[in-house]
Amino acid sequence: MLAGERTTNGWLALGSTFSAEIMGHAGFESVTVDCQHGMFDFHQMLPMLQALSATPATPIVRVPWNDPAIIMHALDAGAYGIICPMINTAQEAKKLVHAARYEPLGGRSYGPARGLLYGGADYFEHANAEIVVFAMIETREGIANLDEILSTSGVDGVYIGPNDLALCLGAKPGSDFTDQRVVDTIAHILARARAHGKFCGIFCANGAAGAKRRAQGFDLVTLGHEGSLLASAAKAAIETALASGSGLDGSQSGY
Ligand code: 3PY
Ligand code: MG
């Protein structure tokens, strides 16, 4: 992303080390272990990060909340990026940075157990510069305070959760997000991120939505989680096998 390249991001919701491996080898530049809505906890997240270590993908963790203990623990477990949900104010953005950055940029406590193994003996010297920190914008308050959040030193970019964003604007979650209020707000967030020289990422339910967001200029596009990819591939296989009239439309959920 620093070289101006647009990236694709895989997303893990199943709590499986095998699916982590599959997604890590699929060709995504990064793969995110989703500890907010994924069906697992820390004890499953850890082996998923270990599985990702055997692949070329950069491991990111979407933490369940802006909680310093959880953020520091995920980084110690080897995450090289943090996506933090529902950042509403500059103060919350500062709290996120404080947890994710070592002194002098923040107050992350030292104990990078897997970080050292994964990042090398000089991990400490590079962690602040290499670990990417995304603040999620997906609430009315977050939209209102977008410029202050983007101005926060140590926040590398914002990541849009289109489902929560749609909900807070009075629209529906899903996969296409054609409601004009959602369309305009997503374009606004991207434009403000650009104006601040920060990255902008977005969750997409599938590859078609991801293609649209790449063309729009997003730095990082998620292409649906592995559970929804599995579901749509399974439905497509059934449809193909039955040739017609299966009643399944192959569509994917918004998450
Ligand atoms: C959202 O769309 O709100 C997300 O957080 C993506 O998982
Ligand atoms: Mg969300």
PDB file of C-alpha atoms and ligand atoms in Angstrom:
ATOM      1  CA  MET A   1       0.000   0.000   0.000  1.00  0.00           C
ATOM      2  CA  LEU A   2       2.887   2.381   0.744  1.00  0.00           C
ATOM      3  CA  ALA A   3       3.996   1.859  -2.864  1.00  0.00           C
ATOM      4  CA  GLY A   4       0.538   2.970  -3.990  1.00  0.00           C
ATOM      5  CA  GLU A   5      -0.584  -0.556  -4.862  1.00  0.00           C
ATOM      6  CA  ARG A   6      -4.140  -1.660  -4.298  1.00  0.00           C
ATOM      7  CA  THR A   7      -4.429  -4.868  -2.297  1.00  0.00           C
ATOM      8  CA  THR A   8      -6.921  -7.638  -1.712  1.00  0.00           C
ATOM      9  CA  ASN A   9      -7.666  -8.963   1.742  1.00  0.00           C
ATOM     10  CA  GLY A  10      -9.069 -12.353   2.736  1.00  0.00           C
ATOM     11  CA  TRP A  11     -11.317 -12.672   5.798  1.00  0.00           C
ATOM     12  CA  LEU A  12     -11.644 -15.536   8.265  1.00  0.00           C
ATOM     13  CA  ALA A  13     -14.861 -16.184  10.171  1.00  0.00           C
ATOM     14  CA  LEU A  14     -14.891 -19.961  10.628  1.00  0.00           C
ATOM     15  CA  GLY A  15     -12.254 -20.469  13.321  1.00  0.00           C
ATOM     16  CA  SER A  16     -10.429 -23.084  11.261  1.00  0.00           C
ATOM     17  CA  THR A  17      -6.658 -23.390  10.854  1.00  0.00           C
ATOM     18  CA  PHE A  18      -7.192 -25.218   7.573  1.00  0.00           C
ATOM     19  CA  SER A  19      -9.329 -22.474   6.082  1.00  0.00           C
ATOM     20  CA  ALA A  20      -6.731 -19.964   7.324  1.00  0.00           C
ATOM     21  CA  GLU A  21      -4.097 -21.906   5.375  1.00  0.00           C
ATOM     22  CA  ILE A  22      -6.287 -22.111   2.283  1.00  0.00           C
ATOM     23  CA  MET A  23      -7.043 -18.390   2.321  1.00  0.00           C
ATOM     24  CA  GLY A  24      -3.403 -17.544   3.078  1.00  0.00           C
ATOM     25  CA  HIS A  25      -2.305 -19.426  -0.019  1.00  0.00           C
ATOM     26  CA  ALA A  26      -5.119 -18.111  -2.232  1.00  0.00           C
ATOM     27  CA  GLY A  27      -3.262 -14.990  -3.377  1.00  0.00           C
ATOM     28  CA  PHE A  28      -4.515 -12.264  -1.037  1.00  0.00           C
ATOM     29  CA  GLU A  29      -1.850  -9.771   0.092  1.00  0.00           C
ATOM     30  CA  SER A  30      -3.327  -9.939   3.593  1.00  0.00           C
ATOM     31  CA  VAL A  31      -5.766 -12.138   5.472  1.00  0.00           C
ATOM     32  CA  THR A  32      -7.785 -10.856   8.428  1.00  0.00           C
ATOM     33  CA  VAL A  33      -8.729 -13.026  11.371  1.00  0.00           C
ATOM     34  CA  ASP A  34     -12.104 -11.612  12.426  1.00  0.00           C
ATOM     35  CA  CYS A  35     -12.340 -11.723  16.206  1.00  0.00           C
ATOM     36  CA  GLN A  36     -15.431  -9.495  16.238  1.00  0.00           C
ATOM     37  CA  HIS A  37     -17.944 -11.510  14.221  1.00  0.00           C
ATOM     38  CA  GLY A  38     -15.933 -14.689  13.599  1.00  0.00           C
ATOM     39  CA  MET A  39     -17.068 -17.840  15.420  1.00  0.00           C
ATOM     40  CA  PHE A  40     -14.027 -18.241  17.685  1.00  0.00           C
ATOM     41  CA  ASP A  41     -11.962 -16.800  20.539  1.00  0.00           C
ATOM     42  CA  PHE A  42      -8.273 -16.106  21.323  1.00  0.00           C
ATOM     43  CA  HIS A  43      -7.407 -19.801  21.680  1.00  0.00           C
ATOM     44  CA  GLN A  44      -8.525 -20.431  18.113  1.00  0.00           C
ATOM     45  CA  MET A  45      -7.195 -17.127  16.780  1.00  0.00           C
ATOM     46  CA  LEU A  46      -3.647 -18.073  17.821  1.00  0.00           C
ATOM     47  CA  PRO A  47      -3.364 -21.269  15.699  1.00  0.00           C
ATOM     48  CA  MET A  48      -5.074 -19.432  12.820  1.00  0.00           C
ATOM     49  CA  LEU A  49      -2.271 -16.846  12.938  1.00  0.00           C
ATOM     50  CA  GLN A  50       0.252 -19.697  13.111  1.00  0.00           C
ATOM     51  CA  ALA A  51      -1.339 -21.245  10.026  1.00  0.00           C
ATOM     52  CA  LEU A  52      -1.144 -17.898   8.217  1.00  0.00           C
ATOM     53  CA  SER A  53       2.573 -17.691   9.071  1.00  0.00           C
ATOM     54  CA  ALA A  54       3.163 -20.575   6.670  1.00  0.00           C
ATOM     55  CA  THR A  55       1.676 -18.545   3.825  1.00  0.00           C
ATOM     56  CA  PRO A  56       2.724 -15.353   1.989  1.00  0.00           C
ATOM     57  CA  ALA A  57      -0.259 -13.361   3.331  1.00  0.00           C
ATOM     58  CA  THR A  58       0.231 -10.620   5.914  1.00  0.00           C
ATOM     59  CA  PRO A  59      -1.820 -11.508   9.018  1.00  0.00           C
ATOM     60  CA  ILE A  60      -4.262  -8.878  10.278  1.00  0.00           C
ATOM     61  CA  VAL A  61      -6.655  -9.153  13.224  1.00  0.00           C
ATOM     62  CA  ARG A  62     -10.009  -7.416  13.405  1.00  0.00           C
ATOM     63  CA  VAL A  63     -10.294  -7.075  17.172  1.00  0.00           C
ATOM     64  CA  PRO A  64     -13.732  -7.362  18.779  1.00  0.00           C
ATOM     65  CA  TRP A  65     -13.527  -3.924  20.360  1.00  0.00           C
ATOM     66  CA  ASN A  66     -11.241  -0.989  21.122  1.00  0.00           C
ATOM     67  CA  ASP A  67      -9.815  -2.677  24.179  1.00  0.00           C
ATOM     68  CA  PRO A  68      -6.074  -2.162  24.827  1.00  0.00           C
ATOM     69  CA  ALA A  69      -5.621  -5.603  26.419  1.00  0.00           C
ATOM     70  CA  ILE A  70      -7.159  -7.361  23.400  1.00  0.00           C
ATOM     71  CA  ILE A  71      -5.250  -5.251  20.858  1.00  0.00           C
ATOM     72  CA  MET A  72      -1.887  -5.796  22.586  1.00  0.00           C
ATOM     73  CA  HIS A  73      -2.555  -9.521  22.936  1.00  0.00           C
ATOM     74  CA  ALA A  74      -3.430  -9.866  19.225  1.00  0.00           C
ATOM     75  CA  LEU A  75      -0.202  -8.062  18.274  1.00  0.00           C
ATOM     76  CA  ASP A  76       1.824 -10.248  20.666  1.00  0.00           C
ATOM     77  CA  ALA A  77       0.221 -13.244  18.940  1.00  0.00           C
ATOM     78  CA  GLY A  78       1.712 -12.092  15.648  1.00  0.00           C
ATOM     79  CA  ALA A  79      -0.839  -9.807  13.991  1.00  0.00           C
ATOM     80  CA  TYR A  80       0.839  -7.350  11.630  1.00  0.00           C
ATOM     81  CA  GLY A  81      -2.214  -5.163  11.344  1.00  0.00           C
ATOM     82  CA  ILE A  82      -5.193  -4.190  13.474  1.00  0.00           C
ATOM     83  CA  ILE A  83      -8.655  -3.327  12.224  1.00  0.00           C
ATOM     84  CA  CYS A  84     -10.675  -1.852  15.084  1.00  0.00           C
ATOM     85  CA  PRO A  85     -14.467  -1.619  14.872  1.00  0.00           C
ATOM     86  CA  MET A  86     -16.667   1.379  15.591  1.00  0.00           C
ATOM     87  CA  ILE A  87     -14.162   4.188  16.137  1.00  0.00           C
ATOM     88  CA  ASN A  88     -16.322   7.221  16.857  1.00  0.00           C
ATOM     89  CA  THR A  89     -14.047  10.027  18.026  1.00  0.00           C
ATOM     90  CA  ALA A  90     -10.456  11.249  17.888  1.00  0.00           C
ATOM     91  CA  GLN A  91     -10.171  10.241  21.537  1.00  0.00           C
ATOM     92  CA  GLU A  92     -11.089   6.650  20.657  1.00  0.00           C
ATOM     93  CA  ALA A  93      -8.637   6.739  17.746  1.00  0.00           C
ATOM     94  CA  LYS A  94      -5.897   7.892  20.140  1.00  0.00           C
ATOM     95  CA  LYS A  95      -6.761   5.040  22.499  1.00  0.00           C
ATOM     96  CA  LEU A  96      -6.409   2.601  19.592  1.00  0.00           C
ATOM     97  CA  VAL A  97      -3.009   4.021  18.593  1.00  0.00           C
ATOM     98  CA  HIS A  98      -1.818   3.996  22.210  1.00  0.00           C
ATOM     99  CA  ALA A  99      -2.514   0.251  22.406  1.00  0.00           C
ATOM    100  CA  ALA A 100      -1.012  -0.605  19.005  1.00  0.00           C
ATOM    101  CA  ARG A 101       2.216   1.464  19.072  1.00  0.00           C
ATOM    102  CA  TYR A 102       5.265   1.222  21.305  1.00  0.00           C
ATOM    103  CA  GLU A 103       6.839   4.313  22.885  1.00  0.00           C
ATOM    104  CA  PRO A 104       7.295   7.058  21.826  1.00  0.00           C
ATOM    105  CA  LEU A 105       4.166   6.817  19.636  1.00  0.00           C
ATOM    106  CA  GLY A 106       2.031   4.906  22.119  1.00  0.00           C
ATOM    107  CA  GLY A 107       1.971   2.793  25.229  1.00  0.00           C
ATOM    108  CA  ARG A 108       1.993  -0.805  23.983  1.00  0.00           C
ATOM    109  CA  SER A 109       3.398  -3.082  26.654  1.00  0.00           C
ATOM    110  CA  TYR A 110       6.449  -5.117  25.641  1.00  0.00           C
ATOM    111  CA  GLY A 111       6.054  -8.876  25.322  1.00  0.00           C
ATOM    112  CA  PRO A 112       5.741  -9.771  21.627  1.00  0.00           C
ATOM    113  CA  ALA A 113       5.868 -13.544  22.157  1.00  0.00           C
ATOM    114  CA  ARG A 114       4.981 -14.595  18.602  1.00  0.00           C
ATOM    115  CA  GLY A 115       5.812 -11.205  17.158  1.00  0.00           C
ATOM    116  CA  LEU A 116       9.476 -11.933  17.873  1.00  0.00           C
ATOM    117  CA  LEU A 117       9.332 -15.345  16.218  1.00  0.00           C
ATOM    118  CA  TYR A 118       7.409 -14.040  13.281  1.00  0.00           C
ATOM    119  CA  GLY A 119       9.003 -10.617  12.926  1.00  0.00           C
ATOM    120  CA  GLY A 120      12.567 -11.480  13.982  1.00  0.00           C
ATOM    121  CA  ALA A 121      14.870 -10.388  16.790  1.00  0.00           C
ATOM    122  CA  ASP A 122      14.683  -6.758  15.636  1.00  0.00           C
ATOM    123  CA  TYR A 123      10.876  -6.805  15.839  1.00  0.00           C
ATOM    124  CA  PHE A 124      10.794  -3.909  18.289  1.00  0.00           C
ATOM    125  CA  GLU A 125      12.732  -1.612  15.948  1.00  0.00           C
ATOM    126  CA  HIS A 126      10.252  -2.064  13.103  1.00  0.00           C
ATOM    127  CA  ALA A 127       6.923  -2.785  14.775  1.00  0.00           C
ATOM    128  CA  ASN A 128       5.691   0.825  14.934  1.00  0.00           C
ATOM    129  CA  ALA A 129       6.508   1.411  11.273  1.00  0.00           C
ATOM    130  CA  GLU A 130       5.328  -1.926   9.881  1.00  0.00           C
ATOM    131  CA  ILE A 131       2.123  -2.647  11.768  1.00  0.00           C
ATOM    132  CA  VAL A 132      -0.862  -1.138   9.984  1.00  0.00           C
ATOM    133  CA  VAL A 133      -3.635   0.379  12.096  1.00  0.00           C
ATOM    134  CA  PHE A 134      -7.093   0.846  10.600  1.00  0.00           C
ATOM    135  CA  ALA A 135      -9.908   2.633  12.430  1.00  0.00           C
ATOM    136  CA  MET A 136     -13.302   1.400  11.281  1.00  0.00           C
ATOM    137  CA  ILE A 137     -15.805   4.070  10.250  1.00  0.00           C
ATOM    138  CA  GLU A 138     -19.292   2.628  10.522  1.00  0.00           C
ATOM    139  CA  THR A 139     -21.334   4.842  12.832  1.00  0.00           C
ATOM    140  CA  ARG A 140     -22.990   8.282  12.560  1.00  0.00           C
ATOM    141  CA  GLU A 141     -20.593   9.626  15.172  1.00  0.00           C
ATOM    142  CA  GLY A 142     -17.597   8.215  13.314  1.00  0.00           C
ATOM    143  CA  ILE A 143     -18.753   9.885  10.088  1.00  0.00           C
ATOM    144  CA  ALA A 144     -19.253  13.204  11.895  1.00  0.00           C
ATOM    145  CA  ASN A 145     -15.749  13.014  13.405  1.00  0.00           C
ATOM    146  CA  LEU A 146     -14.058  11.552  10.327  1.00  0.00           C
ATOM    147  CA  ASP A 147     -11.541  14.367   9.806  1.00  0.00           C
ATOM    148  CA  GLU A 148     -10.422  14.319  13.439  1.00  0.00           C
ATOM    149  CA  ILE A 149     -10.066  10.511  13.324  1.00  0.00           C
ATOM    150  CA  LEU A 150      -8.064  10.742  10.085  1.00  0.00           C
ATOM    151  CA  SER A 151      -5.883  13.479  11.640  1.00  0.00           C
ATOM    152  CA  THR A 152      -4.919  11.206  14.528  1.00  0.00           C
ATOM    153  CA  SER A 153      -1.208  10.469  14.386  1.00  0.00           C
ATOM    154  CA  GLY A 154      -0.549   6.735  14.254  1.00  0.00           C
ATOM    155  CA  VAL A 155      -3.795   5.875  12.467  1.00  0.00           C
ATOM    156  CA  ASP A 156      -2.688   4.618   9.047  1.00  0.00           C
ATOM    157  CA  GLY A 157      -6.116   4.547   7.536  1.00  0.00           C
ATOM    158  CA  VAL A 158      -9.809   3.959   7.867  1.00  0.00           C
ATOM    159  CA  TYR A 159     -11.706   0.800   7.024  1.00  0.00           C
ATOM    160  CA  ILE A 160     -15.369   0.976   6.114  1.00  0.00           C
ATOM    161  CA  GLY A 161     -17.859  -1.522   7.502  1.00  0.00           C
ATOM    162  CA  PRO A 162     -20.618  -1.004   4.928  1.00  0.00           C
ATOM    163  CA  ASN A 163     -23.209  -3.053   6.819  1.00  0.00           C
ATOM    164  CA  ASP A 164     -23.078  -1.034  10.023  1.00  0.00           C
ATOM    165  CA  LEU A 165     -22.670   2.122   7.945  1.00  0.00           C
ATOM    166  CA  ALA A 166     -25.862   1.313   6.027  1.00  0.00           C
ATOM    167  CA  LEU A 167     -27.719   0.587   9.271  1.00  0.00           C
ATOM    168  CA  CYS A 168     -26.728   3.888  10.853  1.00  0.00           C
ATOM    169  CA  LEU A 169     -27.890   5.751   7.735  1.00  0.00           C
ATOM    170  CA  GLY A 170     -31.291   4.075   7.789  1.00  0.00           C
ATOM    171  CA  ALA A 171     -30.493   1.668   4.921  1.00  0.00           C
ATOM    172  CA  LYS A 172     -30.241  -2.120   4.874  1.00  0.00           C
ATOM    173  CA  PRO A 173     -27.143  -4.298   5.306  1.00  0.00           C
ATOM    174  CA  GLY A 174     -26.441  -6.641   2.397  1.00  0.00           C
ATOM    175  CA  SER A 175     -24.033  -6.941  -0.488  1.00  0.00           C
ATOM    176  CA  ASP A 176     -24.775  -4.237  -3.077  1.00  0.00           C
ATOM    177  CA  PHE A 177     -25.251  -1.005  -1.073  1.00  0.00           C
ATOM    178  CA  THR A 178     -27.064   0.975  -3.774  1.00  0.00           C
ATOM    179  CA  ASP A 179     -28.899   3.280  -1.349  1.00  0.00           C
ATOM    180  CA  GLN A 180     -27.758   6.773  -2.379  1.00  0.00           C
ATOM    181  CA  ARG A 181     -26.989   7.814   1.210  1.00  0.00           C
ATOM    182  CA  VAL A 182     -24.641   4.834   1.549  1.00  0.00           C
ATOM    183  CA  VAL A 183     -23.088   5.398  -1.895  1.00  0.00           C
ATOM    184  CA  ASP A 184     -22.398   9.060  -1.073  1.00  0.00           C
ATOM    185  CA  THR A 185     -21.066   8.385   2.416  1.00  0.00           C
ATOM    186  CA  ILE A 186     -18.667   5.703   1.192  1.00  0.00           C
ATOM    187  CA  ALA A 187     -17.386   8.088  -1.521  1.00  0.00           C
ATOM    188  CA  HIS A 188     -17.043  10.840   1.078  1.00  0.00           C
ATOM    189  CA  ILE A 189     -14.997   8.646   3.453  1.00  0.00           C
ATOM    190  CA  LEU A 190     -12.688   7.585   0.598  1.00  0.00           C
ATOM    191  CA  ALA A 191     -12.233  11.217  -0.516  1.00  0.00           C
ATOM    192  CA  ARG A 192     -11.435  12.425   3.019  1.00  0.00           C
ATOM    193  CA  ALA A 193      -8.934   9.573   3.541  1.00  0.00           C
ATOM    194  CA  ARG A 194      -7.245  10.608   0.292  1.00  0.00           C
ATOM    195  CA  ALA A 195      -7.198  14.271   1.375  1.00  0.00           C
ATOM    196  CA  HIS A 196      -5.426  13.252   4.594  1.00  0.00           C
ATOM    197  CA  GLY A 197      -2.967  11.005   2.738  1.00  0.00           C
ATOM    198  CA  LYS A 198      -4.262   7.943   4.621  1.00  0.00           C
ATOM    199  CA  PHE A 199      -5.261   4.487   3.427  1.00  0.00           C
ATOM    200  CA  CYS A 200      -8.856   3.489   2.891  1.00  0.00           C
ATOM    201  CA  GLY A 201     -10.114  -0.090   3.041  1.00  0.00           C
ATOM    202  CA  ILE A 202     -13.578  -1.587   2.793  1.00  0.00           C
ATOM    203  CA  PHE A 203     -15.363  -4.861   3.460  1.00  0.00           C
ATOM    204  CA  CYS A 204     -16.998  -6.325   0.338  1.00  0.00           C
ATOM    205  CA  ALA A 205     -19.263  -9.363   0.309  1.00  0.00           C
ATOM    206  CA  ASN A 206     -17.812 -10.864  -2.873  1.00  0.00           C
ATOM    207  CA  GLY A 207     -15.397 -10.411  -5.770  1.00  0.00           C
ATOM    208  CA  ALA A 208     -17.796  -8.374  -7.914  1.00  0.00           C
ATOM    209  CA  ALA A 209     -18.239  -5.795  -5.145  1.00  0.00           C
ATOM    210  CA  GLY A 210     -14.467  -5.867  -4.616  1.00  0.00           C
ATOM    211  CA  ALA A 211     -13.828  -5.121  -8.317  1.00  0.00           C
ATOM    212  CA  LYS A 212     -16.062  -2.053  -8.057  1.00  0.00           C
ATOM    213  CA  ARG A 213     -14.260  -0.821  -4.948  1.00  0.00           C
ATOM    214  CA  ARG A 214     -10.831  -1.388  -6.494  1.00  0.00           C
ATOM    215  CA  ALA A 215     -11.889   0.663  -9.517  1.00  0.00           C
ATOM    216  CA  GLN A 216     -13.134   3.348  -7.116  1.00  0.00           C
ATOM    217  CA  GLY A 217      -9.592   3.542  -5.707  1.00  0.00           C
ATOM    218  CA  PHE A 218      -9.685   1.707  -2.373  1.00  0.00           C
ATOM    219  CA  ASP A 219      -6.246   0.618  -1.141  1.00  0.00           C
ATOM    220  CA  LEU A 220      -7.505  -2.582   0.456  1.00  0.00           C
ATOM    221  CA  VAL A 221     -10.633  -4.517  -0.443  1.00  0.00           C
ATOM    222  CA  THR A 222     -11.885  -7.531   1.484  1.00  0.00           C
ATOM    223  CA  LEU A 223     -13.587 -10.075  -0.757  1.00  0.00           C
ATOM    224  CA  GLY A 224     -16.030 -11.760   1.613  1.00  0.00           C
ATOM    225  CA  HIS A 225     -15.205 -14.169   4.428  1.00  0.00           C
ATOM    226  CA  GLU A 226     -14.304 -17.766   3.763  1.00  0.00           C
ATOM    227  CA  GLY A 227     -17.639 -18.993   5.163  1.00  0.00           C
ATOM    228  CA  SER A 228     -19.631 -16.967   2.621  1.00  0.00           C
ATOM    229  CA  LEU A 229     -17.240 -17.954  -0.200  1.00  0.00           C
ATOM    230  CA  LEU A 230     -17.763 -21.587   0.769  1.00  0.00           C
ATOM    231  CA  ALA A 231     -21.541 -21.153   0.887  1.00  0.00           C
ATOM    232  CA  SER A 232     -21.728 -19.526  -2.552  1.00  0.00           C
ATOM    233  CA  ALA A 233     -19.381 -22.119  -4.087  1.00  0.00           C
ATOM    234  CA  ALA A 234     -21.495 -24.913  -2.577  1.00  0.00           C
ATOM    235  CA  LYS A 235     -24.719 -23.358  -3.892  1.00  0.00           C
ATOM    236  CA  ALA A 236     -23.166 -22.879  -7.320  1.00  0.00           C
ATOM    237  CA  ALA A 237     -22.041 -26.540  -7.349  1.00  0.00           C
ATOM    238  CA  ILE A 238     -25.560 -27.695  -6.482  1.00  0.00           C
ATOM    239  CA  GLU A 239     -27.042 -25.433  -9.160  1.00  0.00           C
ATOM    240  CA  THR A 240     -24.623 -26.757 -11.752  1.00  0.00           C
ATOM    241  CA  ALA A 241     -25.318 -30.347 -10.764  1.00  0.00           C
ATOM    242  CA  LEU A 242     -29.059 -29.878 -10.921  1.00  0.00           C
ATOM    243  CA  ALA A 243     -28.694 -27.795 -14.111  1.00  0.00           C
ATOM    244  CA  SER A 244     -31.824 -25.734 -13.445  1.00  0.00           C
ATOM    245  CA  GLY A 245     -34.672 -25.054 -11.070  1.00  0.00           C
ATOM    246  CA  SER A 246     -32.728 -25.531  -7.854  1.00  0.00           C
ATOM    247  CA  GLY A 247     -34.307 -22.452  -6.304  1.00  0.00           C
ATOM    248  CA  LEU A 248     -30.904 -21.274  -5.019  1.00  0.00           C
ATOM    249  CA  ASP A 249     -29.714 -17.928  -6.239  1.00  0.00           C
ATOM    250  CA  GLY A 250     -26.041 -18.149  -5.246  1.00  0.00           C
ATOM    251  CA  SER A 251     -26.164 -14.747  -3.559  1.00  0.00           C
ATOM    252  CA  GLN A 252     -24.020 -13.976  -0.543  1.00  0.00           C
ATOM    253  CA  SER A 253     -24.943 -12.416   2.735  1.00  0.00           C
ATOM    254  CA  GLY A 254     -23.713  -8.925   3.573  1.00  0.00           C
ATOM    255  CA  TYR A 255     -21.375 -10.463   6.064  1.00  0.00           C
TER     256      TYR A 255
HETATM  257  C1  3PY B   1     -19.578  -4.093   8.465  1.00  0.00           C
HETATM  258  O1  3PY B   1     -19.899  -4.186   7.284  1.00  0.00           O
HETATM  259  O2  3PY B   1     -20.186  -3.397   9.296  1.00  0.00           O
HETATM  260  C2  3PY B   1     -18.409  -4.822   8.941  1.00  0.00           C
HETATM  261  O3  3PY B   1     -17.975  -4.591  10.042  1.00  0.00           O
HETATM  262  C3  3PY B   1     -17.828  -5.873   8.059  1.00  0.00           C
HETATM  263  O4  3PY B   1     -17.698  -7.070   8.749  1.00  0.00           O
HETATM  264 MG    MG B   2     -19.325  -3.608  11.333  1.00  0.00          MG
END
